[in-house]
Coordinates of C-alpha atoms (C1' of nucleotides) in Angstrom, one line a residue:
Chain U
X1 CA 138.6 -27.8 120.2
X2 CA 139.8 -31.1 118.9
X3 CA 142.4 -31.8 116.3
X4 CA 141.0 -33.0 113.0
X5 CA 142.7 -35.1 110.3
X6 CA 141.6 -34.5 106.7
X7 CA 142.5 -36.1 103.5
X8 CA 144.0 -33.2 101.6
X9 CA 143.8 -33.6 97.9
X10 CA 146.9 -31.3 97.7
X11 CA 149.5 -33.9 98.7
X12 CA 147.0 -36.8 98.6
X13 CA 147.2 -37.9 102.2
X14 CA 145.5 -37.7 105.5
X15 CA 147.2 -35.0 107.6
X16 CA 146.4 -33.0 110.8
X17 CA 144.4 -29.9 110.1
X18 CA 145.8 -26.6 111.4
X19 CA 143.7 -23.5 110.7
X20 CA 145.7 -20.3 110.1
X21 CA 144.0 -18.8 113.1
X22 CA 143.6 -21.3 115.9
X23 CA 140.0 -22.3 116.4
X24 CA 138.7 -20.5 113.4
X25 CA 138.1 -21.9 110.0
X26 CA 137.6 -20.1 106.7
X27 CA 135.7 -22.4 104.4
X28 CA 134.8 -21.9 100.7
X29 CA 132.6 -24.4 98.8
X30 CA 131.8 -24.2 95.1
X31 CA 128.1 -23.6 94.8
X32 CA 125.6 -24.2 92.1
X33 CA 125.5 -22.8 88.6
X34 CA 121.9 -21.6 88.6
X35 CA 120.9 -22.5 85.1
X36 CA 118.6 -25.3 86.2
X37 CA 117.4 -27.1 89.3
X38 CA 120.1 -28.8 91.2
X39 CA 120.2 -32.6 90.7
X40 CA 120.8 -35.0 93.6
X41 CA 124.5 -35.4 92.7
X42 CA 125.0 -31.7 93.3
X43 CA 123.0 -32.0 96.5
X44 CA 125.2 -34.9 97.8
X45 CA 128.1 -32.5 97.6
X46 CA 126.2 -29.7 99.4
X47 CA 125.1 -32.1 102.1
X48 CA 128.6 -33.3 102.5
X49 CA 129.7 -29.7 102.9
X50 CA 127.0 -29.1 105.5
X51 CA 128.2 -32.2 107.3
X52 CA 131.8 -30.7 107.3
X53 CA 130.5 -27.4 108.5
X54 CA 128.5 -29.0 111.3
X55 CA 131.4 -31.2 112.3
X56 CA 133.8 -28.3 112.6
X57 CA 131.3 -26.5 114.8
X58 CA 130.7 -29.6 116.9
X59 CA 134.4 -30.1 117.4
X60 CA 134.8 -26.6 118.7
X61 CA 135.8 -24.4 115.7
X62 CA 134.3 -21.2 114.6
X63 CA 133.4 -21.3 110.9
X64 CA 133.1 -18.7 108.3
X65 CA 131.5 -20.5 105.4
X66 CA 131.2 -19.0 101.9
X67 CA 129.4 -20.6 99.0
X68 CA 129.2 -18.8 95.7
X69 CA 126.3 -18.7 93.3
X70 CA 127.4 -18.8 89.7
X71 CA 124.8 -16.7 88.0
X72 CA 126.7 -15.9 84.8
X73 CA 128.4 -18.4 82.6
X74 CA 127.9 -20.0 79.2
X75 CA 124.9 -22.0 80.2
X76 CA 123.0 -19.3 82.1
X77 CA 123.6 -16.9 79.2
X78 CA 122.6 -19.3 76.6
X79 CA 119.4 -20.4 78.3
X80 CA 118.3 -17.0 79.3
X81 CA 118.8 -16.0 75.6
X82 CA 116.8 -19.0 74.5
X83 CA 114.1 -18.1 76.9
X84 CA 114.2 -14.4 75.8
X85 CA 114.5 -13.1 79.4
X86 CA 117.1 -11.0 81.2
X87 CA 119.9 -13.1 82.9
X88 CA 118.8 -12.1 86.4
X89 CA 115.2 -13.0 85.7
X90 CA 116.2 -16.3 84.3
X91 CA 118.4 -17.3 87.3
X92 CA 116.2 -16.0 90.1
X93 CA 113.8 -19.0 90.2
X94 CA 116.7 -21.4 90.2
X95 CA 118.4 -19.6 93.1
X96 CA 115.1 -19.9 95.0
X97 CA 114.9 -23.6 94.1
X98 CA 118.4 -24.1 95.3
X99 CA 117.6 -22.7 98.7
X100 CA 114.4 -24.7 98.9
X101 CA 116.4 -27.9 98.3
X102 CA 118.8 -26.9 101.1
X103 CA 115.9 -26.4 103.4
X104 CA 114.3 -29.7 102.4
X105 CA 117.5 -31.5 103.4
X106 CA 118.1 -29.4 106.5
X107 CA 121.3 -28.0 105.2
X108 CA 122.4 -25.1 107.5
X109 CA 123.0 -21.8 105.8
X110 CA 126.5 -20.6 105.1
X111 CA 127.6 -17.1 106.3
X112 CA 127.8 -15.8 102.7
X113 CA 126.3 -16.6 99.3
X114 CA 128.1 -14.2 97.0
X115 CA 126.8 -13.9 93.5
X116 CA 129.2 -13.6 90.6
X117 CA 127.3 -10.8 88.9
X118 CA 127.7 -8.8 92.1
X119 CA 131.5 -9.2 92.3
X120 CA 132.7 -8.2 88.8
X121 CA 134.8 -5.3 90.0
X122 CA 136.7 -7.6 92.4
X123 CA 137.4 -9.9 89.5
X124 CA 138.5 -7.1 87.2
X125 CA 140.9 -5.9 89.9
X126 CA 142.4 -9.3 90.2
X127 CA 142.8 -9.7 86.5
X128 CA 144.6 -6.4 86.3
X129 CA 146.9 -7.6 89.0
X130 CA 147.7 -10.7 87.0
X131 CA 148.4 -8.6 83.9
X132 CA 150.8 -6.4 85.8
X133 CA 152.7 -9.4 87.0
X134 CA 153.0 -11.0 83.6
X135 CA 150.7 -13.9 84.4
X136 CA 148.1 -12.9 81.9
X137 CA 147.7 -11.3 78.5
X138 CA 145.0 -9.6 76.5
X139 CA 143.9 -10.5 73.0
X140 CA 141.0 -8.7 71.3
X141 CA 139.2 -7.7 74.4
X142 CA 139.7 -11.1 76.2
X143 CA 142.2 -11.8 78.8
X144 CA 143.9 -15.2 79.3
X145 CA 146.0 -16.7 82.0
X146 CA 149.5 -17.7 80.9
X147 CA 150.1 -21.2 82.2
X148 CA 153.7 -21.2 81.0
X149 CA 154.4 -18.5 83.6
X150 CA 153.2 -20.6 86.4
X151 CA 156.0 -23.0 87.6
X152 CA 154.0 -25.4 89.7
X153 CA 150.8 -25.6 87.6
X154 CA 149.2 -28.9 88.0
X155 CA 150.2 -29.8 91.5
X156 CA 146.6 -30.3 92.7
X157 CA 145.4 -32.6 90.0
X158 CA 148.8 -34.2 89.2
X159 CA 148.4 -33.2 85.6
X160 CA 151.7 -32.5 83.9
X161 CA 151.4 -29.2 82.0
X162 CA 154.3 -30.0 79.7
X163 CA 152.6 -32.8 78.0
X164 CA 149.4 -32.7 76.0
X165 CA 148.3 -30.3 73.4
X166 CA 150.8 -27.5 73.7
X167 CA 150.7 -25.3 70.7
X168 CA 147.8 -27.1 69.1
X169 CA 145.1 -25.0 67.7
X170 CA 141.8 -25.8 69.3
X171 CA 138.6 -25.6 67.4
X172 CA 136.9 -22.8 69.3
X173 CA 136.6 -19.1 69.5
X174 CA 139.7 -19.0 71.6
X175 CA 142.2 -19.6 68.8
X176 CA 144.0 -16.4 69.7
X177 CA 145.5 -18.0 72.9
X178 CA 149.3 -18.2 73.1
X179 CA 149.0 -21.7 74.3
X180 CA 146.0 -24.1 74.1
X181 CA 146.1 -24.7 77.8
X182 CA 145.7 -21.1 78.8
X183 CA 142.3 -20.3 80.2
X184 CA 140.1 -17.3 80.0
X185 CA 140.0 -14.8 82.8
X186 CA 137.8 -12.3 80.9
X187 CA 135.8 -13.0 77.8
X188 CA 135.1 -10.2 75.3
X189 CA 131.4 -9.6 74.9
X190 CA 129.6 -11.2 72.1
X191 CA 126.5 -9.9 70.4
X192 CA 123.5 -10.2 72.6
X193 CA 125.3 -11.3 75.7
X194 CA 125.2 -9.5 79.0
X195 CA 128.4 -7.6 79.7
X196 CA 130.2 -5.4 82.1
X197 CA 132.7 -2.6 81.4
X198 CA 136.3 -3.3 81.9
X199 CA 139.7 -1.9 80.9
X200 CA 139.6 -4.3 78.0
X201 CA 136.2 -3.3 76.8
X202 CA 132.8 -4.8 77.4
X203 CA 132.9 -8.4 78.5
X204 CA 132.2 -10.9 81.3
X205 CA 134.3 -12.9 83.7
X206 CA 135.5 -16.4 83.2
X207 CA 134.4 -19.1 85.6
X208 CA 137.5 -19.7 87.6
X209 CA 138.2 -16.1 88.4
X210 CA 134.9 -15.9 90.1
X211 CA 135.7 -18.3 92.9
X212 CA 139.2 -16.8 93.4
X213 CA 137.9 -13.2 93.7
X214 CA 135.0 -14.0 95.9
X215 CA 136.7 -16.4 98.2
X216 CA 139.5 -13.9 98.8
X217 CA 137.1 -11.1 99.4
X218 CA 135.3 -12.9 102.2
X219 CA 138.1 -15.1 103.6
X220 CA 141.3 -13.3 102.8
X221 CA 144.2 -14.1 100.3
X222 CA 144.9 -17.4 102.1
X223 CA 142.3 -19.5 103.8
X224 CA 141.8 -23.0 105.3
X225 CA 139.5 -25.2 103.4
X226 CA 138.1 -25.3 99.9
X227 CA 135.6 -28.0 98.8
X228 CA 133.9 -29.2 95.6
X229 CA 133.1 -32.3 93.7
X230 CA 136.0 -34.4 92.3
X231 CA 135.2 -33.2 88.8
X232 CA 136.2 -29.7 89.8
X233 CA 139.7 -30.7 90.7
X234 CA 140.7 -30.2 87.2
X235 CA 140.6 -27.7 85.6
X236 CA 138.5 -25.5 87.9
X237 CA 140.4 -25.8 91.2
X238 CA 143.8 -26.1 89.5
X239 CA 143.1 -22.8 87.7
X240 CA 141.9 -21.2 90.9
X241 CA 145.2 -22.0 92.5
X242 CA 147.2 -20.8 89.5
X243 CA 145.5 -17.4 89.3
X244 CA 145.2 -16.8 93.0
X245 CA 148.8 -17.7 93.9
X246 CA 150.1 -15.9 90.9
X247 CA 148.2 -12.8 91.9
X248 CA 149.2 -12.8 95.6
X249 CA 152.3 -14.8 95.9
X250 CA 150.7 -16.5 98.9
X251 CA 149.4 -20.0 99.4
X252 CA 145.8 -19.8 98.3
X253 CA 144.2 -22.7 100.2
X254 CA 145.7 -25.1 102.7
X255 CA 143.3 -28.0 102.6
X256 CA 141.3 -29.2 99.6
X257 CA 138.5 -31.6 100.1
X258 CA 136.8 -33.2 97.2
X259 CA 133.6 -35.3 97.4
X260 CA 133.1 -38.2 95.1
X261 CA 130.2 -38.5 92.7
X262 CA 126.8 -39.9 93.3
X263 CA 125.7 -42.6 91.0
X264 CA 122.2 -43.8 90.3
X265 CA 121.6 -47.5 90.0
X266 CA 125.2 -48.1 89.5
X267 CA 125.6 -45.6 86.6
X268 CA 126.7 -42.0 86.4
X269 CA 123.8 -39.7 86.2
X270 CA 123.2 -38.4 82.8
X271 CA 120.4 -36.9 80.8
X272 CA 120.5 -39.7 78.2
X273 CA 120.0 -42.4 80.8
X274 CA 117.1 -40.5 82.3
X275 CA 118.5 -41.0 85.8
X276 CA 119.3 -37.4 86.6
X277 CA 116.9 -36.8 89.5
X278 CA 116.1 -33.5 91.1
X279 CA 115.2 -33.5 94.8
X280 CA 111.8 -32.3 93.9
X281 CA 111.2 -35.3 91.7
X282 CA 112.2 -37.6 94.6
X283 CA 109.8 -35.8 96.9
X284 CA 107.1 -36.1 94.4
X285 CA 107.7 -39.9 94.5
X286 CA 107.0 -39.8 98.2
X287 CA 110.6 -40.3 99.4
X288 CA 111.3 -39.1 102.9
X289 CA 113.8 -36.2 102.7
X290 CA 115.2 -37.2 106.1
X291 CA 116.0 -40.7 104.7
X292 CA 117.6 -39.0 101.6
X293 CA 119.8 -36.9 103.9
X294 CA 120.7 -40.1 105.8
X295 CA 121.7 -41.8 102.6
X296 CA 123.9 -38.9 101.6
X297 CA 125.7 -38.6 104.9
X298 CA 126.0 -42.2 106.0
X299 CA 128.7 -43.2 103.6
X300 CA 132.1 -41.6 103.3
X301 CA 132.4 -38.5 101.2
X302 CA 135.4 -39.8 99.2
X303 CA 133.5 -42.9 98.2
X304 CA 131.2 -43.0 95.2
X305 CA 127.7 -43.2 96.5
X306 CA 125.3 -45.5 94.6
X307 CA 121.9 -44.0 95.1
X308 CA 119.0 -46.4 94.8
X309 CA 115.4 -46.5 96.0
X310 CA 116.4 -49.6 98.1
X311 CA 119.1 -47.6 99.8
X312 CA 116.4 -45.0 100.8
X313 CA 114.2 -47.8 102.1
X314 CA 117.0 -49.1 104.2
X315 CA 117.7 -45.6 105.5
X316 CA 114.0 -45.3 106.6
X317 CA 114.3 -48.6 108.5
X318 CA 117.6 -47.5 110.2
X319 CA 116.1 -44.2 111.3
X320 CA 113.0 -46.0 112.6
X321 CA 115.3 -47.9 114.9
X322 CA 116.5 -44.7 116.4
X323 CA 113.0 -43.2 116.6
X324 CA 111.7 -46.4 118.3
X325 CA 114.3 -46.1 121.0
X326 CA 113.3 -42.5 121.6
X327 CA 109.7 -43.5 121.6
X328 CA 110.2 -46.3 124.1
X329 CA 112.3 -44.1 126.3
X330 CA 109.4 -41.7 126.7
X331 CA 107.2 -44.2 128.4
X332 CA 109.8 -46.3 130.1
X333 CA 109.7 -46.0 133.9
X334 CA 112.7 -44.6 135.7
X335 CA 113.7 -45.4 139.3
X336 CA 116.6 -45.4 141.6
X337 CA 120.3 -44.8 140.8
X338 CA 121.3 -43.9 137.3
X339 CA 122.1 -47.0 135.3
X340 CA 125.9 -47.5 135.0
X341 CA 125.4 -49.1 131.6
X342 CA 123.7 -46.0 130.4
X343 CA 126.3 -43.8 131.8
X344 CA 129.0 -45.8 130.1
X345 CA 127.2 -45.8 126.8
X346 CA 126.7 -42.1 126.9
X347 CA 130.4 -41.5 127.6
X348 CA 131.4 -43.9 124.8
X349 CA 129.1 -42.2 122.4
X350 CA 130.6 -38.8 123.2
X351 CA 134.1 -40.2 122.7
X352 CA 133.6 -42.4 119.6
X353 CA 131.4 -39.9 117.8
X354 CA 133.9 -37.0 118.0
X355 CA 136.8 -39.4 117.2
X356 CA 135.0 -40.6 114.1
X357 CA 134.3 -37.0 112.9
X358 CA 137.9 -35.9 113.6
X359 CA 139.2 -38.8 111.5
X360 CA 138.5 -37.4 108.1
X361 CA 134.8 -37.1 108.7
X362 CA 134.1 -40.8 109.2
X363 CA 130.3 -40.5 109.0
X364 CA 129.7 -44.3 109.1
X365 CA 131.8 -44.5 112.3
X366 CA 129.8 -41.7 113.8
X367 CA 126.5 -43.4 113.0
X368 CA 127.9 -46.7 114.4
X369 CA 128.5 -44.9 117.7
X370 CA 124.9 -43.7 117.7
X371 CA 123.6 -47.3 117.2
X372 CA 125.8 -48.6 120.0
X373 CA 123.9 -46.3 122.3
X374 CA 120.6 -47.3 120.9
X375 CA 121.3 -51.0 121.6
X376 CA 122.4 -50.3 125.2
X377 CA 119.4 -48.1 125.9
X378 CA 117.0 -50.7 124.5
X379 CA 118.6 -53.4 126.6
X380 CA 118.4 -51.3 129.7
X381 CA 114.7 -50.5 129.1
X382 CA 114.1 -54.2 128.5
X383 CA 115.7 -55.0 131.9
X384 CA 113.5 -52.2 133.4
X385 CA 116.7 -50.8 134.8
X386 CA 116.4 -47.1 133.8
X387 CA 117.6 -44.9 136.7
X388 CA 116.5 -41.4 137.6
X389 CA 117.5 -38.9 135.0
X390 CA 118.7 -41.5 132.5
X391 CA 116.0 -40.5 130.0
X392 CA 117.0 -36.9 129.8
X393 CA 120.7 -37.7 129.6
X394 CA 120.1 -40.0 126.7
X395 CA 117.9 -37.4 124.9
X396 CA 120.6 -34.8 125.5
X397 CA 123.4 -36.8 124.1
X398 CA 121.3 -37.7 121.0
X399 CA 120.5 -34.0 120.6
X400 CA 124.2 -33.3 120.8
X401 CA 125.0 -35.8 118.0
X402 CA 122.2 -34.5 116.1
X403 CA 123.9 -31.1 115.8
X404 CA 126.1 -32.8 113.2
X405 CA 123.8 -35.5 111.7
X406 CA 120.5 -33.6 111.6
X407 CA 118.5 -36.7 111.1
X408 CA 118.1 -38.1 114.7
X409 CA 115.0 -36.2 115.7
X410 CA 111.8 -37.0 113.8
X411 CA 110.1 -33.9 115.3
X412 CA 112.4 -31.7 113.2
X413 CA 111.1 -33.3 110.1
X414 CA 107.4 -33.4 110.7
X415 CA 105.5 -31.5 108.0
X416 CA 102.5 -29.5 109.2
X417 CA 100.0 -31.4 107.1
X418 CA 101.1 -34.7 108.6
X419 CA 100.6 -33.6 112.2
X420 CA 97.3 -31.8 111.5
X421 CA 95.6 -34.7 109.8
X422 CA 93.8 -37.6 111.3
X423 CA 92.7 -38.1 114.9
X424 CA 93.7 -35.9 117.7
X425 CA 95.9 -37.3 120.5
X426 CA 93.1 -37.4 123.1
X427 CA 90.8 -39.2 120.7
X428 CA 93.4 -41.8 120.2
X429 CA 94.0 -42.2 123.9
X430 CA 90.2 -42.5 124.5
X431 CA 89.9 -45.3 121.8
X432 CA 92.8 -47.1 123.4
X433 CA 91.1 -47.0 126.8
X434 CA 88.0 -48.5 125.2
X435 CA 90.1 -51.1 123.5
X436 CA 91.7 -52.1 126.8
X437 CA 88.3 -52.3 128.4
X438 CA 87.1 -54.6 125.7
X439 CA 90.2 -56.8 126.0
X440 CA 89.7 -57.0 129.7
X441 CA 86.2 -58.3 129.1
X442 CA 87.6 -60.7 126.5
X443 CA 85.5 -59.0 123.8
X444 CA 88.2 -59.4 121.2
X445 CA 86.0 -58.6 118.3
X446 CA 85.3 -55.1 119.7
X447 CA 89.0 -54.7 120.6
X448 CA 90.2 -55.6 117.1
X449 CA 87.6 -53.3 115.6
X450 CA 89.2 -50.4 117.4
X451 CA 92.7 -51.6 116.5
X452 CA 91.7 -51.7 112.8
X453 CA 90.1 -48.3 113.0
X454 CA 93.3 -46.8 114.5
X455 CA 95.4 -48.6 111.9
X456 CA 93.3 -47.1 109.1
X457 CA 94.1 -43.7 110.6
X458 CA 97.8 -44.5 110.4
X459 CA 98.2 -45.0 114.2
X460 CA 100.5 -47.9 115.1
X461 CA 99.6 -49.6 118.4
X462 CA 102.2 -51.4 120.4
X463 CA 101.1 -53.6 123.1
X464 CA 103.7 -54.0 125.8
X465 CA 103.7 -55.6 129.3
X466 CA 103.2 -52.1 130.7
X467 CA 100.2 -51.5 128.5
X468 CA 99.6 -50.2 125.0
X469 CA 101.4 -47.2 123.5
X470 CA 100.9 -45.6 120.1
X471 CA 102.6 -43.5 117.6
X472 CA 101.7 -42.2 114.2
X473 CA 103.1 -44.5 111.5
Chain E
rG1 C1' 147.7 -43.1 75.7
rG2 C1' 148.3 -40.1 80.6
rC3 C1' 146.6 -39.4 85.8
rG4 C1' 143.7 -41.5 89.6
rA5 C1' 140.1 -44.2 92.6
rC6 C1' 137.8 -48.6 94.0
rG7 C1' 137.0 -54.3 94.7
rU8 C1' 135.2 -56.4 102.7
rG9 C1' 129.1 -61.3 104.7
rG10 C1' 122.6 -61.7 100.7
rC11 C1' 122.7 -55.9 100.0
rC12 C1' 124.9 -51.2 101.8
rA13 C1' 129.3 -49.9 104.5
rA14 C1' 133.6 -48.6 108.3
rG15 C1' 138.3 -50.2 109.3
rU16 C1' 145.0 -48.8 106.0
rG17 C1' 150.2 -53.3 110.4
rG18 C1' 147.9 -56.4 115.8
rU19 C1' 144.1 -60.2 114.6
rA20 C1' 136.8 -58.0 110.8
rA21 C1' 132.3 -51.3 113.5
rG22 C1' 127.5 -50.3 112.1
rG23 C1' 122.8 -50.4 109.1
rC24 C1' 119.4 -53.1 105.9
rG25 C1' 117.8 -58.1 105.1
rA26 C1' 117.5 -63.2 106.9
rG27 C1' 117.0 -67.0 110.8
rG28 C1' 115.9 -67.9 116.1
rG29 C1' 113.7 -66.1 120.6
rU30 C1' 110.8 -62.7 124.0
rC31 C1' 106.2 -60.3 124.5
rU32 C1' 100.7 -61.2 123.0
rG33 C1' 93.8 -63.5 123.4
rC34 C1' 95.5 -63.8 118.2
rA35 C1' 98.2 -60.5 115.8
rA36 C1' 101.0 -56.4 114.7
rA37 C1' 104.8 -53.5 116.3
rA38 C1' 109.0 -53.5 119.1
rC39 C1' 113.1 -55.5 121.5
rC40 C1' 117.1 -59.2 122.3
rC41 C1' 120.3 -63.0 120.1
rU42 C1' 122.6 -65.2 115.8
rU43 C1' 124.5 -64.2 111.0
rA44 C1' 132.5 -63.0 107.2
rU45 C1' 138.3 -67.9 110.7
rU46 C1' 137.7 -63.9 106.5
rC47 C1' 138.5 -58.9 103.4
rG48 C1' 138.9 -59.8 94.1
rC49 C1' 143.2 -63.5 92.7
rC50 C1' 148.5 -64.9 93.0
rG51 C1' 153.2 -64.1 95.1
rG52 C1' 156.4 -61.2 98.6
rU53 C1' 157.9 -58.2 103.2
rU54 C1' 156.8 -59.0 108.6
rC55 C1' 156.6 -62.3 114.8
rG56 C1' 152.0 -60.6 112.7
rA57 C1' 148.6 -57.9 106.6
rA58 C1' 141.9 -56.6 104.8
rU59 C1' 145.7 -53.0 105.9
rC60 C1' 152.7 -52.4 103.1
rC61 C1' 155.2 -54.1 98.2
rG62 C1' 154.9 -56.5 93.1
rG63 C1' 152.0 -58.9 89.4
rC64 C1' 147.2 -60.3 87.5
rC65 C1' 141.7 -59.9 86.9
rG66 C1' 137.4 -56.7 87.4
rU67 C1' 134.6 -51.9 88.0
rC68 C1' 134.7 -46.8 87.6
rG69 C1' 136.2 -41.6 87.2
rC70 C1' 139.1 -37.4 85.2
rC71 C1' 142.2 -35.6 81.0
rU72 C1' 139.4 -27.5 79.5
rC73 C1' 134.6 -25.0 82.1
rC74 C1' 129.8 -31.6 84.7
rA75 C1' 129.1 -31.5 92.3

RNA sequence: GGCGACGUGGCCAAGUGGUAAGGCGAGGGUCUGCAAAACCCUUAUUCGCCGGUUCGAAUCCGGCCGUCGCCUCCA
């Protein structure tokens, strides 16, 4: 287990991370609101959280990861009403779509995916507690959190609660609030909306209470890390802190990590610009999901990520460099003592890779460590200096790094249709034998004919001093 | 108006006090029957601009310019 340093939004500085229970991390990440397909901005955040989860595991921690599914809120209700279907029937396909997207990007599953609609009793219990302690009040069947009762409100986002719109009437259905800044914990049912029974009559939970109630249920009243996109810092996470700590009197979350937004072609994604892609749209355009994952994880999570098709192309090339090394390694001869250069490179990778992760998840640094190994292995192959066992040791250290990155092994990403199409391996081998024969006889026309044929089948031939080798392009 | 982030080679991107990682691209080379593919090498005396602190700054402080985000439910 290695000490990690994280940039904690609460306090805005990089600090050593100490889980409440040594070696074990409780992690809550805000999940999707399932009113539509996730867009790639959402997925950037989910891939970052996957990277965090994998890094914690890699560095020797046990992880209990909870991600909620918001399946009741203004948007899901409105859209299900518009579509004339029950809420659950409306959200089901989007929940399915969400998990498909995670699979496409090789995001590992969390331990729990609690749904808001299945945790209403826990939320009601928490709201009752807040009412008892004077942190909330009821008006006409709705319950609001009383921000004035919370001394340190605003300490996550740095927003000063004393300024602003205190006492102003806001143009909404929430005019009955004591203070415009107060937020809804429970919303009285409106005509035609799904509702649950509560001590205050029929209604439904507010958004913020969902995350507090569900995170505490699965991780306890205090836990280690809470993640989300930067836009959730205020008001969502601020309100979670307010209601949770007011209810329990305990520190809610120790470390808050926020991922920056993804931009498309230099602009924020928005419907009006038409640049709000879903993953499925990108797949339909033929983008490689592995390259998309690489683009998401290869820059730092606290930096805005400008997503472009060029960046995906560059990612494809970068990954090919790693694949090529693996490919060359397979056919490179080994002999004699293990190469000291390889041994040193493997050791350096192990050290630099973990150090980069432990330093606030420096993904670029981690990738850089991988490429340093790639270069050293290539040089050693070039010198024909691979020693006995070097191949397996390199493969093993790559597999180790891949536990975090998830993009280093092309075999993991091969779709079944790709591998089943075209020529069989032995046919390709046979054609190459024929081509070598033709070349030996200086019948280059025949040799090139075979080369063209293989190329047309998507087989890339590489002629080397040790003879030809091939791979599927 | 309030709060905050960012500005590093052609592009992307690490690095936050000790003298610029890495990837893409480009140029050169090796290999080859020719190619292709691949590999190797090279590619920022300099980190938006101007001052300051320091033995030393891309890194700290001040000012300016520029880009962007949040300010009630958008990851």
